[in-house]
Every structure is written in structure tokens, then in C-alpha cells.
Amino acid sequence: MWLCTLLPVLFGCFSGSAFSAPRAWLLPSQRPRFDRPGDVIVGGSFSIFDLSIGNLSDFTAPPSGLLVSSVSNWGFRVAQSFVFAIEEINRSAHLLPNVTLGFSIRNSGDSVHGALHETMSFLTRQEEPIPNYTCQHGSPQAALVGDTRSSLSVSMARLLGLYKFPQVSYGSSLPILSDKIQFPSFLRTLTSDLTSSLAVTQLIIHFQWSWVIILAHDDDFGQQASSLATQELSTAGVCIEYTIHVPSHESLGKIKEIVQKMQKSTARVVLVFLSNANFQLILYGLLDVPVSGQVWVSKDTLHMALALTIPGISQVFHSTFGLLPHSSRATGFPEFLAHLRPSQTPEDMFIKKFWEFTFDCTWLHQSSTVTEGVQLCSGNESLKNQQYALPEVSKIDAAYTAVYSIAHALQDMITHGHQHGKVTDSQDFQPWQLLLALRKVHFKTPDGIKIMFDANGDLVTKFDIFQGQKTPEGAFHLVHVGIIDPQISLGSKMMVHLKEDLQVPSSVCSESCLPGFSQVPRLGAPHCCFDCSPCPEGQFADQRDMKSCLLCPKEQYSSHMRDRCLPRTEIFLAFEEPLGFMLALVALLLAGLAVLALGVFLKHRDSPVVRANNRSLSYLLLLSLCLCALCALLFLGRPSVLTCLLRQTTFAVVFTVAVSSVLAKTLTVVLAFRVTRPGDRIRVCLSPGASTSVVLIASFMQVVLCGVWLATSPPFPDRDMVSEPQHIVIQCQEGSGTIFFCVLGYLGFLAVGTFSVAFLARGLPDVFNETKFLTFSMLLFCSVWTAFLPLYHSARGKSTVAVEIFSILASTAGLLGGIFIPKCYIILLKTGRNTAAWLRHGHQAQQSRQSEMLQTRCVPKSTPQSFMI
């Protein structure tokens, strides 16, 4: 007796719990069942009747019996699908052709103690099971199908697992039942809640919903499913606005709080892991608040089916999605139900009570008198028009598949045998042998669906996706829109197949960022909530929702829309462009003017104006100013190694020669008025050699600085990628910045010194106002180069070159115009003033002014000697 050894252990576990009460109360002597004999018996546990116990007012006597409080329309239909499958198998010539399957259908009453009692009663073949005894013998028992709810199946599985007795559930999806250590003999023709929860998250990922709410039951499953969904969705970049756990007890205050929270939500997608009761309570609560346009997604299509029957639910829903394991369809079962009559199955102890509840009638033999207005049951009523309202979401097919799984396992065990012992007789096998075959079963149902179990005893299947679509009248109906195949995965994602024309609303915290923009996270918000910031210059974003902009290659620049990179063109200040052409023209004009002035001076070299203040210095100054104007041309055109070497050095040297020439002329004027006595030592400084020495020494120092510059870190051609985003500026890099600024600093020091000397000598008498012109020209020169420094550092690209050329030309024009234009004016237009007579008259006036100046200074009178050379 295979029960004898383990029954005491089992009942020892139940002491003090369900079985501690009087047996006559908990386990009444007569319970409804539906038995049919066969070569092999398959048991079935279904929640058909909800049983209540009568006579609870007096605890001194056992209860009189069980009262049927309600009949489960759904439970009865599932039980009939069990009968339909067995009858179909018995008629088959291919499946178990020499074996007739019998069955024993038990009613668990949707209670744990009822399920355990019926399970033990089935195992011991006793109405009131007694531990350690099996008093009746009969056909071998193959397996037990059931039960409806997970809490019932868990208790049954713990009991059946002790004996390795196969149990195939059609409605229990609790994840813990996949644990083969705790439940070694449990299998099911549906998937685990965790598998379906994972599948429904894949649906959300596929639709690219990134902002969702999770509603979960506040129990182990709800916590586990919501945690798994959160983990999977977060990995895929989906953000959870709220995770709301609904308590097990139906608290209206809590439901109202949840409804208010959902009303404030901005997410349009709600992921549901709830019981039917709480699910409907929340929906009814949402009907009273202005919430609309939401998409509710559930792992269970039954949720969606129940929700769509609520009046006015279209105010809340935009659409719904639910999953249903893709299982075999019980083809012909509706016709089987339509022809079902109580008279055909008198051994069925459930059908008459089901008939009464379904057709609202009473059987005549149950009442000796017929109350007026009470309808009598004839037994000929048809279930054809009493179909289950939502057949596409029922678990009828799951029970049907469970029976076929057991039958095929029997077939495999009988035909092929197994490693633990050859089995050839259907009347001689142990339950554990059938369990081995059941775990490995692999077959096709009559409608071609492949059935097999994984290592955890869960059905390996696809998921059908159903959508609740709104009709023009505002009602909803479920439509099959695709499948999810967990067996075909791309990385960590399941394969999702949907209809091509399926349209769903979006659910995002922030609108998608267009190309050319990047996401900027909002402070304190999930990463799905962001603002869109345009890409800065030099960066681009060629896709939507880029986390950051990408840098363009150095040879490219970002487009105006910042959505791509364009090739950059090379630019420089060329002769051909208008600005370059104008600057070159001005440079040539100034050089020409300097040459003309030099020609005038050479032609009239013996005139008083030319001879005044060292004419050789005037020649040198005019020649250097001509070179100053021409050196500006070195800054135009594409920079090369040679032009980069000559640009700044030529500019520095020729300007140093020019400024030092002005300095020498100014010193000549100042020293001429310092000579007060004949033979004064200062008179030596008025010689032409002294002036030439000033120019040579000053220029030599600049040449040395430029030589050091060229020897250590000379200028070179460079490509400026920063100044102008759309262009590559070809320019000369100055090499050593320190030496470059030393060269400019020396030139600036020389210019400031010259201006200072000229400014101090501006009041000295002079026939041709030499000191005033020198002061004015140096003032222009210093002003130009003082303005040059900030402009040079603020300019970018080829504008830098243009600023320097302009400064060169402006300072050249200042020196040329301030010093030589007035003299040329006298030579060419005022010839009367360029004579010896006018010069003597001018000297007399000059002597008078000098006498007054000397008297003021209290020095002896003396006549300054002429410095006309």
C-alpha cells in the first residue's frame, strides 16, 4: 500500500488546523461528485459549488450537511471540458486505442480544506478518508487535474508531491509552484505569473511606452511581479511614475486615495497585477473623476474582459491589452454543451443544481408542491444560448489540454517504457512512472498545437495578445492583434509579432527630442523626464532622443539645424575678395604716394624745405614708409612658409626704421635749440652721422630680436579650426608668442619715446612747423597701434589679418601725411615760401621769438645757428 507510509506524516502536519474540528462538520458524509469507470482513472478537482455549512446556531451537535450557496458557471464548464476531452480520447483510434479512460470529478468548493478533503478522498478511494488505509480497489489512478486557484493547488501539490502523484493544473499560475523541490509532481497547462509578467513588459517595451504606472496587489505575487516588471522596464529605459500596491482588503478609503493619485498622473499606460475584485473597484472609482485616454495593460485577458463590461468604461479607457497563453482550442465543445441534458448523465451530481441556477427553475421531485410563479425544470433546456460571455478568455482550453497531456503520457509510458522500468500494461504502473513520462511529453493536439513542459513543469507556449478596441458606438470588444513568443528572443527581449496597422497612443514623460537637440535631464525627475536643448556650435544630433550631442570631425562643421555635419572650406584673406583687393589697392596707393614724395624731395633737394632738418633722414623715412605700405601685401594671399617668415619680421624692421628716423629728426630739432654757445659739445650731435647712428642702433636691436625669433621659434602656416565654425582659416601661427610680443613691445616703446620727445618739442620755433608735424604724426601712429591691440585680440579668423593690415596702412598714412604732405604742399603749390628770402624773414621772426623765450628763461642772448643741411 503506497499510501500507508506517508499518510501519518501528512495528517500530522494538519493537526490543529483544518482537520482539528469535528469530522462530521468539516468532512460531511456525502459530497457531490461525478464518476465514470474506465481502465485508468483520471481525477479532477473543480470549484463548481460554493458550499456552506448549515445549523451553525448550536455547536452541541454536528452540522446537518452542506448547503450550496452558489454555482460557478465557469467552474461547471471547465469540468465539462474535462469530460469532453476524455470522451474524445476514448473515441480516438490513435490515442490509447486499447485503453478506456474513466474519471472522478470532485468539487473543492473553492476552499483549501475542501480541496484537501477531495484529494485525499480520491487517493484513498474513501468517502471519508482514513489515514493508512485504502479499503477499495479498482482501476489504477493516473493523475489529478486541478484546481482553479493557486491557494488550492498549493495545498494539493504539497500532499500529492509526497507520493510523486502527478498533478496537472489548468488555472494555478503562482510562481512558487515552479519550484520542483517543494512541488515535485506539479505541472500546469499554462505559464507562471512571472513568465506572463515578463511577457507583458515586453509588450510595453515594444510599443515604446516610456512612462507607465504599475498597479499591483499587495501580496507576494504583486510584490514579485511589480519588482520584476520594474527591473525589466528600467533596464529597457522605461520609467515608472508610480508603483501603487493595492491592499488585499477592499478598503474604500485606500481605493479613493489610489484613484486620486492616478488622476494626477501624466502617464497614459497602466500596467496591472491585480485581483479581479480590486481591479473592478478601481475602475468604478475612476468613473467618477475626469480621467480619460489611458491604456490599461494586464497579463490576464480576463481582467480586460471584465473591465469592458462595465458601463461607461469608455470614459476611462482609450484601449486595453491583455495576454492569453496560446493553447489548444477545444473544438466542438460548444456543440457538446448545447446537447448536454441531465437525463444523459444521471451519475453527474452537479448538473441538476447547475441547471437550477442557470435556468432559474426547480426540479419537481425536490418539492412536493409547486409554488405559484416558480418555473419547473424540464431537462430539455439548451445551453446553446447560455454561452459563457467571454469564451475567448476562459481556461476551458487549459483543462482540455491537461487531459490530453495525461493521455499522451500514458501512451508514451505504455508504448515505449522508461529507464526506471519497462511498462507494457496499463493496469500495472506506479504514479511516479507516469510523472516521468508526463514531464517529457511532447505532442500535438487535434488542432495542431504543440504541447510540452519545461524543466519547471510550466507549459511552453506563446502568448496571444488581445486588444480591447472601441467601436463607433463607444463599446469595446476584444480583438486578437498578435503574439509574443518567449522561445524566440533577441538578446533579453521576447519576439513580439503584431498587426502592421495597429495604432496605439504614446505615453512619455517628455516629448521626443528632434534631431539637432539633446536630452537635458530634469533635476530630481526620472531619466525619462527631460528638456530638449539645441546642440551647440560644432556638435550635432542626427537621431531622436539622443542623450548628448556628438562632436563633428575637425574637417566639418554642424549644419544650421544641428542634425548633420558639413565639410568646412579653407579660407584666407585673398587678393581676389573685395576686402583683400581694397587693402592691396590702398597699400599700393600709399607706396606710390611715398615714392612720389621721394621724387619731389629728390627733384627739389636744394630747396630750403628739403634741406631743413636733415634731408637724408627724410629720404630714409620716405623709403621706409614705402616699404611699410608694401609689407602689408605680405599679409594677403594664402600663407606659405616664406610669407609667414617675412610677414611680422619685415613689418617690425621697416616700422622700426621709420619710427627711429622720426626719432632722429625730432632729436635734431630739440638739440638745435639746445646749442646756445659756439663750440658747444651738443653741436656734435647735430651732425648727419649722429642722426644715422640713432637709426642704425635702433634698427639693429630690432633686427637682433627678429633674428632670435626666427632662429628659435619661427612663424609657420597653421589651420585655425576654432575661429570660424564653417571654415578652416589658413593663417600664420606666430611661433613663440613671447618673442613676438617682445618685438611689438620694442616697437611700441620706440614709438612712445619718439612721441614723448616730439610732444615736448612741439612749442619750439620752426620756420616750417617741423615739430608740430612730427608730434601730430606720432600721435596718429600711437593712436592706431593702441586701438590695434584690443581689436587684434578680439578679432577671429581672417579678420585678425585685416585688422593688422589696416593698422599698418593707417599708421603709414599718418606718418606720410603728417610729415611730408605739408612740405610737398609748400614745394609744389607755395613756391614763394620755399625761397631764401622767405627763409631769412622767417629766421628773423624766429630769432625774436627765441629772444623772448630766452628772456623768459633768464639766459644770455645768442643766435641759434641754422640746422639747414
PDB file of C-alpha atoms in Angstrom, residues 112 209-210 272 303 338 363 368 421 425 834:
ATOM      1  CA  VAL A 112      -8.474  24.789   0.831  1.00  0.00           C
ATOM      2  CA  TRP A 209       5.935  53.393 -23.862  1.00  0.00           C
ATOM      3  CA  SER A 210       8.455  55.040 -21.554  1.00  0.00           C
ATOM      4  CA  VAL A 272      -1.965  45.868 -13.866  1.00  0.00           C
ATOM      5  CA  HIS A 303      -9.165  41.414 -16.414  1.00  0.00           C
ATOM      6  CA  ALA A 338     -25.513  22.641 -26.423  1.00  0.00           C
ATOM      7  CA  TRP A 363     -36.935  20.175 -10.224  1.00  0.00           C
ATOM      8  CA  SER A 368     -43.999  18.103  -3.335  1.00  0.00           C
ATOM      9  CA  GLY A 421      11.393   0.112 -15.616  1.00  0.00           C
ATOM     10  CA  ASP A 425       0.359  -2.962 -19.099  1.00  0.00           C
ATOM     11  CA  ASN A 834      60.397 127.852 -50.462  1.00  0.00           C
TER      12      ASN A 834
END
